[in-house]
Amino acid sequence: MESFFWLGPSTRSSSCIVALVQQQHAQKLMDTLDAGYPVAKFGSTLPKPASFLTRIGDGAHVVQAGVPTPAA
């Protein structure tokens, strides 16, 4: 099952990032972002994502950096 990843509008621009991730990869993604946003790969113009919604089809959960992913 895919889940919805959303980074809302930033103060630097009116854009947002939307991506689909699988539930089992949610914590790995947040751990990676929490450890250090890959500026060399994505540049420094984008804000670091702080949270995203997961398991949309089965009740939404907000996943935040440093907070464990809810059990599937």
mmCIF file with all atom_site columns, N, CA and C in Angstrom, residues 8-16 45-47:
data_model
loop_
_atom_site.group_PDB
_atom_site.id
_atom_site.type_symbol
_atom_site.label_atom_id
_atom_site.label_alt_id
_atom_site.label_comp_id
_atom_site.label_asym_id
_atom_site.label_entity_id
_atom_site.label_seq_id
_atom_site.pdbx_PDB_ins_code
_atom_site.Cartn_x
_atom_site.Cartn_y
_atom_site.Cartn_z
_atom_site.occupancy
_atom_site.B_iso_or_equiv
_atom_site.pdbx_formal_charge
_atom_site.auth_seq_id
_atom_site.auth_comp_id
_atom_site.auth_asym_id
_atom_site.auth_atom_id
_atom_site.pdbx_PDB_model_num
ATOM 1  N N  . GLY A 1 8  ? 4.080  20.982 3.159  1.00 0.00 ? 8  GLY A N  1
ATOM 2  C CA . GLY A 1 8  ? 3.265  22.148 2.849  1.00 0.00 ? 8  GLY A CA 1
ATOM 3  C C  . GLY A 1 8  ? 4.066  23.338 2.375  1.00 0.00 ? 8  GLY A C  1
ATOM 4  N N  . PRO A 1 9  ? 3.363  24.404 2.040  1.00 0.00 ? 9  PRO A N  1
ATOM 5  C CA . PRO A 1 9  ? 4.024  25.615 1.560  1.00 0.00 ? 9  PRO A CA 1
ATOM 6  C C  . PRO A 1 9  ? 5.063  26.108 2.561  1.00 0.00 ? 9  PRO A C  1
ATOM 7  N N  . SER A 1 10 ? 6.164  26.573 2.040  1.00 0.00 ? 10 SER A N  1
ATOM 8  C CA . SER A 1 10 ? 7.223  27.086 2.906  1.00 0.00 ? 10 SER A CA 1
ATOM 9  C C  . SER A 1 10 ? 7.182  28.605 2.928  1.00 0.00 ? 10 SER A C  1
ATOM 10 N N  . THR A 1 11 ? 7.926  29.188 3.832  1.00 0.00 ? 11 THR A N  1
ATOM 11 C CA . THR A 1 11 ? 7.991  30.644 3.898  1.00 0.00 ? 11 THR A CA 1
ATOM 12 C C  . THR A 1 11 ? 8.836  31.200 2.766  1.00 0.00 ? 11 THR A C  1
ATOM 13 N N  . ARG A 1 12 ? 9.617  30.346 2.125  1.00 0.00 ? 12 ARG A N  1
ATOM 14 C CA . ARG A 1 12 ? 10.497 30.785 1.047  1.00 0.00 ? 12 ARG A CA 1
ATOM 15 C C  . ARG A 1 12 ? 9.823  30.726 -0.320 1.00 0.00 ? 12 ARG A C  1
ATOM 16 N N  . SER A 1 13 ? 8.752  29.974 -0.438 1.00 0.00 ? 13 SER A N  1
ATOM 17 C CA . SER A 1 13 ? 8.053  29.860 -1.713 1.00 0.00 ? 13 SER A CA 1
ATOM 18 C C  . SER A 1 13 ? 6.632  29.383 -1.452 1.00 0.00 ? 13 SER A C  1
ATOM 19 N N  . SER A 1 14 ? 5.844  29.372 -2.490 1.00 0.00 ? 14 SER A N  1
ATOM 20 C CA . SER A 1 14 ? 4.464  28.902 -2.334 1.00 0.00 ? 14 SER A CA 1
ATOM 21 C C  . SER A 1 14 ? 4.309  27.465 -2.817 1.00 0.00 ? 14 SER A C  1
ATOM 22 N N  . SER A 1 15 ? 5.415  26.778 -3.017 1.00 0.00 ? 15 SER A N  1
ATOM 23 C CA . SER A 1 15 ? 5.356  25.410 -3.530 1.00 0.00 ? 15 SER A CA 1
ATOM 24 C C  . SER A 1 15 ? 5.282  24.393 -2.407 1.00 0.00 ? 15 SER A C  1
ATOM 25 N N  . CYS A 1 16 ? 4.958  23.166 -2.773 1.00 0.00 ? 16 CYS A N  1
ATOM 26 C CA . CYS A 1 16 ? 4.961  22.061 -1.824 1.00 0.00 ? 16 CYS A CA 1
ATOM 27 C C  . CYS A 1 16 ? 5.467  20.819 -2.538 1.00 0.00 ? 16 CYS A C  1
ATOM 28 N N  . THR A 1 45 ? 17.736 24.950 -1.088 1.00 0.00 ? 45 THR A N  1
ATOM 29 C CA . THR A 1 45 ? 16.613 25.855 -1.300 1.00 0.00 ? 45 THR A CA 1
ATOM 30 C C  . THR A 1 45 ? 15.290 25.275 -0.821 1.00 0.00 ? 45 THR A C  1
ATOM 31 N N  . LEU A 1 46 ? 15.232 23.954 -0.634 1.00 0.00 ? 46 LEU A N  1
ATOM 32 C CA . LEU A 1 46 ? 14.005 23.327 -0.152 1.00 0.00 ? 46 LEU A CA 1
ATOM 33 C C  . LEU A 1 46 ? 14.051 23.174 1.365  1.00 0.00 ? 46 LEU A C  1
ATOM 34 N N  . PRO A 1 47 ? 12.938 23.431 2.049  1.00 0.00 ? 47 PRO A N  1
ATOM 35 C CA . PRO A 1 47 ? 12.917 23.218 3.501  1.00 0.00 ? 47 PRO A CA 1
ATOM 36 C C  . PRO A 1 47 ? 12.933 21.726 3.823  1.00 0.00 ? 47 PRO A C  1
#
